[in-house]
Tab-separated table of C-alpha atoms and ligand atoms in Angstrom:
chain	number	residue	atom	x	y	z
A	1	MET	CA	5.962	2.335	-5.585
A	2	SER	CA	6.868	-1.176	-5.171
A	3	PHE	CA	9.735	-2.478	-2.799
A	4	ILE	CA	12.698	-4.188	-3.061
A	5	ASN	CA	14.371	-5.829	0.119
A	6	TYR	CA	17.291	-7.878	-0.988
A	7	ALA	CA	17.790	-8.322	2.504
A	8	SER	CA	14.790	-10.352	3.385
A	9	ARG	CA	14.223	-11.545	-0.237
A	10	GLU	CA	10.697	-9.481	-0.693
A	11	ILE	CA	8.852	-7.872	-3.022
A	12	ASN	CA	6.249	-5.480	-1.654
A	13	LEU	CA	3.696	-4.276	-4.018
A	14	LYS	CA	0.313	-2.087	-3.840
A	15	ILE	CA	-3.330	-2.215	-5.588
A	16	VAL	CA	-5.244	-0.155	-4.456
A	17	TYR	CA	-9.390	-0.811	-5.367
A	18	TYR	CA	-10.851	2.456	-6.679
A	19	GLY	CA	-14.524	3.200	-7.683
A	20	PRO	CA	-17.860	5.221	-6.941
A	21	GLY	CA	-19.620	4.987	-3.443
A	22	LEU	CA	-21.267	1.132	-2.790
A	23	CYS	CA	-19.948	-0.013	-6.333
A	24	GLY	CA	-18.593	-2.906	-3.690
A	25	LYS	CA	-14.647	-2.197	-3.603
A	26	THR	CA	-15.031	-3.535	0.140
A	27	THR	CA	-16.957	-6.575	-0.380
A	28	ASN	CA	-14.389	-8.380	-3.043
A	29	LEU	CA	-11.344	-7.565	-0.024
A	30	GLN	CA	-14.310	-9.169	2.440
A	31	TYR	CA	-14.490	-12.041	-0.129
A	32	ILE	CA	-10.380	-12.224	-1.068
A	33	TYR	CA	-9.925	-12.910	2.242
A	34	GLN	CA	-12.329	-15.815	3.144
A	35	ARG	CA	-11.320	-17.596	0.479
A	36	THR	CA	-7.425	-17.247	1.050
A	37	ALA	CA	-5.745	-19.636	3.400
A	38	PRO	CA	-4.655	-18.440	6.640
A	39	GLU	CA	-0.933	-19.205	5.949
A	40	ALA	CA	-1.312	-16.319	3.023
A	41	LYS	CA	-2.972	-13.594	4.652
A	42	GLY	CA	-2.701	-10.927	6.772
A	43	LYS	CA	-5.753	-9.139	8.892
A	44	MET	CA	-7.773	-7.259	7.417
A	45	ILE	CA	-8.323	-3.837	8.953
A	46	SER	CA	-11.050	-1.564	7.489
A	47	LEU	CA	-11.712	2.166	8.688
A	48	ALA	CA	-14.868	2.284	8.175
A	49	THR	CA	-18.248	4.050	9.749
A	50	GLU	CA	-21.158	2.374	12.440
A	51	THR	CA	-23.094	1.961	8.641
A	52	GLU	CA	-19.848	0.127	7.347
A	53	ARG	CA	-19.051	2.486	4.965
A	54	THR	CA	-15.834	2.849	4.057
A	55	LEU	CA	-14.313	6.485	5.811
A	56	PHE	CA	-10.126	5.882	4.984
A	57	PHE	CA	-9.237	2.333	3.693
A	58	ASP	CA	-9.701	-1.330	4.308
A	59	PHE	CA	-6.473	-2.992	4.253
A	60	LEU	CA	-5.444	-6.725	3.123
A	61	PRO	CA	-1.954	-8.567	2.966
A	62	LEU	CA	-1.633	-11.356	1.128
A	63	SER	CA	1.959	-13.111	0.446
A	64	LEU	CA	1.238	-15.484	-2.289
A	65	GLY	CA	4.678	-17.386	-2.869
A	66	GLU	CA	7.970	-17.231	-4.578
A	67	ILE	CA	9.608	-15.631	-7.732
A	68	LYS	CA	12.830	-16.724	-7.662
A	69	GLY	CA	13.120	-16.898	-4.271
A	70	PHE	CA	11.922	-13.535	-3.691
A	71	LYS	CA	8.587	-13.732	-1.387
A	72	THR	CA	5.395	-11.401	-3.174
A	73	ARG	CA	3.617	-9.529	-1.265
A	74	PHE	CA	0.315	-7.348	-2.405
A	75	HIS	CA	-0.890	-5.169	-0.469
A	76	LEU	CA	-4.500	-4.595	-0.951
A	77	TYR	CA	-6.513	-0.913	-0.182
A	78	THR	CA	-9.887	-0.112	-1.217
A	79	VAL	CA	-10.752	4.162	-1.152
A	80	PRO	CA	-13.874	5.541	0.340
A	81	GLY	CA	-15.927	6.330	-2.594
A	82	GLN	CA	-17.938	8.671	-1.315
A	83	VAL	CA	-17.497	11.902	-3.043
A	84	PHE	CA	-17.117	14.315	0.193
A	85	TYR	CA	-13.659	11.777	1.135
A	86	ASP	CA	-11.651	13.013	-1.730
A	87	ALA	CA	-8.907	14.069	0.459
A	88	SER	CA	-8.192	10.723	1.655
A	89	ARG	CA	-8.968	9.067	-1.344
A	90	LYS	CA	-6.139	10.766	-2.609
A	91	LEU	CA	-3.692	10.191	0.170
A	92	ILE	CA	-4.155	6.051	-0.273
A	93	LEU	CA	-3.216	6.233	-4.261
A	94	LYS	CA	0.354	7.785	-3.209
A	95	GLY	CA	2.440	4.761	-3.679
A	96	VAL	CA	0.671	2.958	-5.586
A	97	ASP	CA	1.559	0.165	-8.245
A	98	GLY	CA	-1.666	-1.330	-10.144
A	99	VAL	CA	-5.086	-0.167	-9.589
A	100	VAL	CA	-8.183	-1.513	-10.080
A	101	PHE	CA	-11.836	0.524	-11.358
A	102	VAL	CA	-14.751	-1.463	-9.853
A	103	ALA	CA	-17.950	-0.420	-11.649
A	104	ASP	CA	-21.041	-0.567	-10.632
A	105	SER	CA	-23.421	-2.311	-13.165
A	106	GLN	CA	-27.017	-0.694	-11.873
A	107	ALA	CA	-27.427	2.280	-14.814
A	108	ASP	CA	-28.825	4.423	-12.449
A	109	ARG	CA	-24.810	4.376	-11.370
A	110	LEU	CA	-23.422	4.906	-15.025
A	111	ASP	CA	-22.608	8.577	-14.282
A	112	ALA	CA	-21.293	7.706	-10.538
A	113	ASN	CA	-18.714	5.434	-12.727
A	114	VAL	CA	-17.557	8.323	-15.027
A	115	GLU	CA	-16.971	11.150	-12.381
A	116	SER	CA	-15.594	8.727	-9.751
A	117	LEU	CA	-13.326	7.398	-13.537
A	118	GLU	CA	-12.651	10.794	-13.946
A	119	ASN	CA	-11.583	11.529	-9.759
A	120	LEU	CA	-9.171	8.566	-10.305
A	121	ARG	CA	-7.392	10.193	-12.858
A	122	ASP	CA	-7.444	13.915	-11.476
A	123	ASN	CA	-5.453	12.460	-8.516
A	124	LEU	CA	-2.626	10.555	-9.686
A	125	GLU	CA	-2.433	13.123	-11.885
A	126	GLU	CA	-1.550	15.195	-8.512
A	127	TYR	CA	1.682	12.646	-8.140
A	128	GLY	CA	2.468	12.565	-11.308
A	129	TYR	CA	1.055	8.976	-12.569
A	130	GLN	CA	-0.947	8.661	-15.415
A	131	LEU	CA	-3.471	5.959	-15.671
A	132	GLU	CA	-2.558	4.750	-18.840
A	133	LYS	CA	1.064	3.815	-17.863
A	134	LEU	CA	-0.396	1.978	-14.529
A	135	PRO	CA	-0.926	-1.689	-14.540
A	136	TYR	CA	-4.612	-1.538	-14.780
A	137	VAL	CA	-7.818	-3.362	-14.600
A	138	ILE	CA	-11.449	-2.808	-14.340
A	139	GLN	CA	-14.060	-4.743	-13.213
A	140	TYR	CA	-18.247	-4.555	-13.620
A	141	ASN	CA	-19.734	-5.600	-10.699
A	142	LYS	CA	-22.982	-6.598	-9.733
A	143	ARG	CA	-24.020	-8.126	-12.635
A	144	ASP	CA	-26.732	-10.485	-10.738
A	145	LEU	CA	-28.878	-6.996	-10.062
A	146	PRO	CA	-32.321	-6.826	-13.040
A	147	ASN	CA	-31.720	-3.331	-14.088
A	148	VAL	CA	-27.686	-3.366	-15.338
A	149	THR	CA	-26.081	-1.362	-18.705
A	150	PRO	CA	-25.081	-4.521	-20.959
A	151	VAL	CA	-21.512	-4.765	-20.672
A	152	GLU	CA	-20.164	-3.331	-23.845
A	153	GLU	CA	-21.809	0.245	-23.570
A	154	LEU	CA	-20.233	0.381	-20.136
A	155	SER	CA	-16.614	-0.450	-21.322
A	156	ARG	CA	-17.374	2.105	-24.739
A	157	LEU	CA	-17.307	4.321	-21.687
A	158	LEU	CA	-15.374	3.776	-18.906
A	159	ASN	CA	-12.706	1.268	-20.867
A	160	PRO	CA	-11.568	2.656	-24.377
A	161	GLY	CA	-7.951	2.296	-23.531
A	162	LYS	CA	-9.300	-1.839	-23.668
A	163	VAL	CA	-7.226	-2.509	-20.308
A	164	PRO	CA	-8.228	-6.079	-19.563
A	165	GLU	CA	-11.977	-5.887	-17.707
A	166	PHE	CA	-14.162	-8.574	-16.272
A	167	SER	CA	-17.691	-8.944	-15.343
A	168	ALA	CA	-18.831	-9.611	-11.415
A	169	CYS	CA	-20.429	-10.440	-8.542
A	170	ALA	CA	-18.584	-9.668	-5.765
A	171	PRO	CA	-20.442	-11.267	-3.077
A	172	LYS	CA	-20.745	-14.740	-4.707
A	173	GLY	CA	-16.571	-14.092	-6.139
A	174	GLU	CA	-17.363	-14.200	-9.392
A	175	GLY	CA	-14.407	-12.283	-11.066
A	176	VAL	CA	-12.601	-11.425	-7.736
A	177	PHE	CA	-9.939	-13.469	-8.512
A	178	ASP	CA	-10.201	-12.967	-12.236
A	179	THR	CA	-9.780	-9.448	-11.209
A	180	LEU	CA	-6.738	-9.917	-8.835
A	181	LYS	CA	-4.637	-11.915	-11.021
A	182	ALA	CA	-5.362	-9.600	-13.482
A	183	VAL	CA	-3.746	-6.259	-12.465
A	184	ALA	CA	-1.296	-8.737	-10.035
A	185	LYS	CA	0.302	-9.811	-14.048
A	186	LEU	CA	0.414	-6.458	-14.832
A	187	MET	CA	2.969	-5.207	-11.960
A	188	LEU	CA	4.667	-7.913	-12.133
A	189	ILE	CA	5.207	-7.224	-15.760
A	190	SER	CA	5.521	-4.147	-15.895
A	191	LEU	CA	8.790	-4.244	-13.033
A	192	LYS	CA	10.280	-6.611	-15.126
A	193	LYS	CA	10.031	-3.983	-17.743
A	194	ASN	CA	11.213	-1.302	-15.896
A	195	GLU	CA	13.922	-3.058	-14.814
A	196	LYS	CA	15.446	-3.638	-18.205
B	1	MET	CA	12.474	12.123	-2.891
B	2	LEU	CA	12.259	9.365	-5.314
B	3	GLY	CA	10.598	9.448	-8.487
B	4	SER	CA	7.151	9.034	-8.210
B	5	GLN	CA	7.609	5.554	-10.706
B	6	SER	CA	10.431	4.250	-8.860
B	7	SER	CA	10.602	1.250	-6.561
B	8	LEU	CA	12.734	1.738	-3.098
B	9	VAL	CA	15.637	-1.199	-2.952
B	10	LEU	CA	16.996	-2.155	0.029
B	11	PHE	CA	20.545	-3.662	0.047
B	12	ASP	CA	21.865	-6.471	2.654
B	13	GLU	CA	24.692	-3.765	3.505
B	14	GLU	CA	22.253	-0.592	4.412
B	15	PHE	CA	19.580	-3.356	5.766
B	16	SER	CA	22.506	-4.481	8.395
B	17	ASN	CA	23.213	-0.894	9.137
B	18	ILE	CA	19.645	0.338	9.324
B	19	THR	CA	18.546	-2.721	11.821
B	20	SER	CA	22.407	-1.980	13.776
B	21	ILE	CA	20.744	1.095	14.238
B	22	LEU	CA	17.821	0.537	15.523
B	23	GLU	CA	18.893	-2.259	17.837
B	24	LYS	CA	21.334	0.837	19.478
B	25	LEU	CA	18.495	3.381	19.694
B	26	LEU	CA	15.815	0.770	21.089
B	27	VAL	CA	18.486	0.055	24.089
B	28	GLU	CA	19.507	4.007	24.644
B	29	ALA	CA	15.727	4.722	24.574
B	30	ASN	CA	14.339	2.176	27.072
B	31	ALA	CA	11.745	1.667	24.646
B	32	LYS	CA	9.833	-1.645	23.777
B	33	ALA	CA	9.665	-1.919	20.372
B	34	LEU	CA	10.995	0.213	17.156
B	35	PHE	CA	9.422	0.274	13.660
B	36	LEU	CA	11.197	1.816	10.336
B	37	VAL	CA	8.292	1.768	7.815
B	38	ASP	CA	8.252	2.869	4.271
B	39	LYS	CA	5.745	5.890	3.992
B	40	ASP	CA	3.371	3.855	1.787
B	41	GLY	CA	3.312	1.060	4.641
B	42	GLN	CA	5.540	-1.825	3.806
B	43	LEU	CA	7.573	-2.747	7.065
B	44	ILE	CA	11.234	-1.958	6.299
B	45	SER	CA	12.332	-3.259	9.394
B	46	SER	CA	11.793	-3.969	13.218
B	47	THR	CA	13.581	-4.727	16.743
B	48	GLY	CA	12.402	-5.687	20.277
B	49	GLU	CA	9.527	-6.777	21.526
B	50	THR	CA	7.708	-7.279	17.999
B	51	ASP	CA	6.656	-11.361	18.833
B	52	GLN	CA	3.132	-10.573	19.639
B	53	MET	CA	2.611	-7.517	17.886
B	54	ASP	CA	0.534	-8.008	13.736
B	55	THR	CA	3.343	-6.047	12.044
B	56	THR	CA	2.068	-5.951	9.155
B	57	SER	CA	-0.971	-4.199	10.549
B	58	LEU	CA	1.178	-1.683	12.953
B	59	ALA	CA	2.755	-0.577	9.423
B	60	SER	CA	-0.293	0.237	7.511
B	61	LEU	CA	-1.864	1.910	10.111
B	62	THR	CA	1.025	3.661	10.792
B	63	ALA	CA	1.486	5.025	7.244
B	64	GLY	CA	-2.155	5.923	7.114
B	65	ASN	CA	-2.029	8.023	10.359
B	66	ILE	CA	1.451	9.625	9.101
B	67	ALA	CA	-0.649	10.438	5.365
B	68	ALA	CA	-3.424	11.151	7.219
B	69	THR	CA	-1.527	14.461	10.193
B	70	GLY	CA	-0.104	15.058	6.733
B	71	GLY	CA	-2.859	15.834	4.906
B	72	LEU	CA	-3.970	18.040	7.647
B	73	ALA	CA	-0.899	20.275	7.786
B	74	LYS	CA	-0.640	20.913	3.785
B	75	LEU	CA	-4.579	22.146	4.897
B	76	LEU	CA	-3.094	24.175	7.418
B	77	GLY	CA	0.192	25.530	5.781
B	78	GLU	CA	2.648	23.046	6.586
B	79	LYS	CA	5.052	20.872	5.259
B	80	GLU	CA	4.297	18.519	6.993
B	81	PHE	CA	4.273	17.815	11.210
B	82	SER	CA	7.428	15.168	11.520
B	83	VAL	CA	6.531	14.192	14.561
B	84	LEU	CA	3.245	12.823	16.464
B	85	PHE	CA	2.953	11.712	19.953
B	86	HIS	CA	0.328	8.973	21.110
B	87	GLU	CA	-0.690	8.339	24.873
B	88	GLY	CA	-2.118	5.349	25.989
B	89	GLU	CA	-2.405	3.685	29.022
B	90	LYS	CA	0.324	1.266	29.345
B	91	ASP	CA	2.270	1.906	26.090
B	92	ASN	CA	2.767	5.221	24.505
B	93	LEU	CA	3.694	5.443	20.629
B	94	HIS	CA	5.829	8.350	18.975
B	95	LEU	CA	5.837	8.300	14.896
B	96	SER	CA	9.143	10.474	13.271
B	97	LEU	CA	9.563	11.298	9.954
B	98	VAL	CA	12.843	10.161	8.388
B	99	ALA	CA	14.299	12.013	5.353
B	100	SER	CA	10.293	12.625	4.328
B	101	ARG	CA	10.115	9.604	3.182
B	102	VAL	CA	10.313	6.997	6.089
B	103	ILE	CA	8.339	6.423	9.502
B	104	LEU	CA	10.719	5.621	12.589
B	105	VAL	CA	8.155	3.647	15.039
B	106	VAL	CA	8.931	3.918	18.233
B	107	ILE	CA	7.123	2.467	21.430
B	108	PHE	CA	7.743	2.232	25.157
B	109	ASP	CA	6.256	1.820	27.920
B	110	GLN	CA	6.636	3.315	31.775
B	111	ARG	CA	10.601	1.917	31.854
B	112	SER	CA	10.967	5.321	29.254
B	113	SER	CA	9.924	8.676	29.198
B	114	LEU	CA	8.276	11.100	25.997
B	115	GLY	CA	11.848	13.518	26.790
B	116	LEU	CA	13.856	10.619	26.656
B	117	VAL	CA	12.446	8.503	22.668
B	118	ARG	CA	12.820	12.197	21.381
B	119	LEU	CA	16.352	13.240	22.474
B	120	ARG	CA	17.418	9.992	21.696
B	121	VAL	CA	15.579	9.496	17.552
B	122	ARG	CA	17.146	12.812	17.347
B	123	LYS	CA	20.231	11.569	17.538
B	124	TRP	CA	19.974	8.714	15.699
B	125	ASN	CA	17.977	10.173	12.589
B	126	GLU	CA	20.600	11.614	11.031
B	127	GLU	CA	22.281	8.369	10.493
B	128	LEU	CA	19.154	6.796	9.443
B	129	GLU	CA	18.487	10.312	6.838
B	130	LYS	CA	22.707	9.045	5.928
B	131	ILE	CA	21.665	5.810	4.778
B	132	PHE	CA	18.668	7.004	3.043
B	133	ASN	CA	19.952	9.378	1.043
B	134	SER	CA	22.781	6.924	-0.106
B	135	LEU	CA	20.130	4.736	-0.794
B	136	GLU	CA	18.720	6.354	-3.601
B	137	LYS	CA	22.056	7.756	-5.147
B	138	LYS	CA	22.681	4.012	-5.168
B	139	ALA	CA	19.354	3.231	-6.221
B	140	LYS	CA	20.109	5.396	-9.522
B	141	GLU	CA	23.209	4.787	-9.639
B	142	LYS	CA	22.775	1.554	-10.569
B	143	GLY	CA	19.213	1.571	-12.291
B	144	ALA	CA	18.284	-0.104	-8.864
B	145	GLY	CA	20.323	-2.925	-9.400
B	146	ASN	CA	18.465	-5.860	-10.500
B	147	GLN	CA	18.224	-6.024	-13.576
B	148	SER	CA	19.031	-9.741	-14.199
B	149	PHE	CA	16.430	-11.208	-11.788
B	150	PHE	CA	13.328	-9.240	-13.065
B	151	ALA	CA	14.407	-9.546	-16.568
B	152	GLU	CA	14.540	-13.397	-15.803
B	153	ILE	CA	10.916	-13.500	-14.691
B	154	THR	CA	8.572	-15.560	-16.876
B	155	ASP	CA	5.455	-15.876	-17.657
B	156	GLU	CA	4.737	-19.584	-15.669
B	157	ASP	CA	6.572	-17.672	-12.556
B	158	ILE	CA	3.981	-14.928	-12.491
B	159	ASP	CA	0.996	-17.976	-13.451
B	160	ASN	CA	2.406	-20.379	-10.408
B	161	LEU	CA	1.583	-17.322	-7.835
B	162	PHE	CA	-1.995	-18.482	-8.660
B	163	ARG	CA	-1.875	-21.694	-8.715
C	1	LIG	N1	-26.336	-7.775	-4.925
C	1	LIG	C1	-24.780	-7.060	-4.895
C	1	LIG	N2	-24.406	-6.392	-4.074
C	1	LIG	C2	-23.356	-6.581	-4.036
C	1	LIG	C3	-22.428	-6.357	-4.713
C	1	LIG	N3	-21.168	-6.339	-4.340
C	1	LIG	C4	-21.732	-5.521	-3.514
C	1	LIG	N4	-22.955	-5.306	-3.201
C	1	LIG	C5	-23.394	-4.844	-1.610
C	1	LIG	O1	-23.223	-3.112	-2.235
C	1	LIG	C6	-23.030	-2.454	-0.859
C	1	LIG	C7	-21.704	-1.783	-0.709
C	1	LIG	O2	-20.300	-2.696	-0.618
C	1	LIG	P1	-19.095	-2.429	-0.610
C	1	LIG	O3	-18.313	-3.082	-0.767
C	1	LIG	O4	-19.506	-1.823	1.312
C	1	LIG	O5	-19.194	-1.146	-1.581
C	1	LIG	P2	-17.466	-0.135	-1.560
C	1	LIG	O6	-17.595	0.073	-2.389
C	1	LIG	O7	-16.484	-0.363	-0.361
C	1	LIG	O8	-18.223	1.305	-1.018
C	1	LIG	P3	-17.632	2.651	-0.249
C	1	LIG	O9	-17.032	2.462	1.167
C	1	LIG	O10	-18.317	3.624	0.727
C	1	LIG	O11	-17.018	3.126	-1.230
C	1	LIG	C8	-22.764	-3.826	0.047
C	1	LIG	O12	-24.506	-4.484	0.735
C	1	LIG	C9	-22.535	-5.154	-0.511
C	1	LIG	O13	-23.469	-6.283	-0.231
C	1	LIG	C10	-22.400	-7.592	-6.725
C	1	LIG	O14	-21.899	-7.919	-7.487
C	1	LIG	N5	-24.220	-7.441	-6.277
C	2	LIG	MG1	-16.217	0.695	1.236
């Protein structure tokens, strides 16, 4: 749920990175954090286990610039991908303005992707949201690994609605900013539509 | 509650009313700092000794904390836990829900006490609820009142953000 503050002239928007365990959600945020100028970012918070798996969420606030005199801030969150953290995952989705689904391209993670996407739909529905109606993009991550499913096949399986999709290698940053820009753009366009 | 897709919109009038309530509460409760945070983790307003604090992180973690506790409440068949208290060696944290949708955070030390904070929060909570309830009405009536602003956003504006 966006937050528009006329008094301080700010717009706040919440983006959630969703996807199966180890698909690279946290890595996306880490790369964005590393490559963003100090004045445009806040502290990155990671609530993680000792083995660096996300336990509750990662959080990264970005403030990219102004639109018509309004500071535009994006709050990026990741969910914990491991199946048994579903209760926490659901909580993070509350009030979401835009979703990035990060898929793991490795062939043996195909089922995990499909399951996670279904889980995303279910959890959104509990809040009365529909994935199709939200600003939403897909990222096919880990394209650098040898045993990956072809993008065409991933797209057929995971992206029937043909939302914007990006190939990525998150640790090297490939596709990371393209993904973020695409979802941010969809969110701002949707604000514009909703308010008309 | 606001509809799931609607935004929280804050106008100058309510913002200054909220801020003046927070300032009174700060003095009456002898608190160190006060924050008002949206349940989704966005900071609405703050007052007191906030210079050394990372207010954005504080807002996000507070919302996470309330969300997790709310999840626990549901598991136990409670609607929500409306007050949380965390005790530290020096500073203490008192969290309470306002109108079920915003979180009032009070940070206090030995200059105050839990009893005093609780009393003063209860006193001002109603005033804050009134403001948020009227905001909700206003947003509905005006259709958020920001047509002109968002309709004027161009594709170029959006692209410029990412230069
Ligand atoms: N080779 C390769 N490794 C990647 C890529 N993206 C992420 N990884 C690695 O995959 C592992 C898991 O990445 P994370 O970003 O922690 O995964 P996550 O999605 O946050 O996982 P959870 O927090 O458990 O949901 C890390 O060791 C990353 O370095 C990629 O594109 N290629
Ligand atoms: Mg993670």
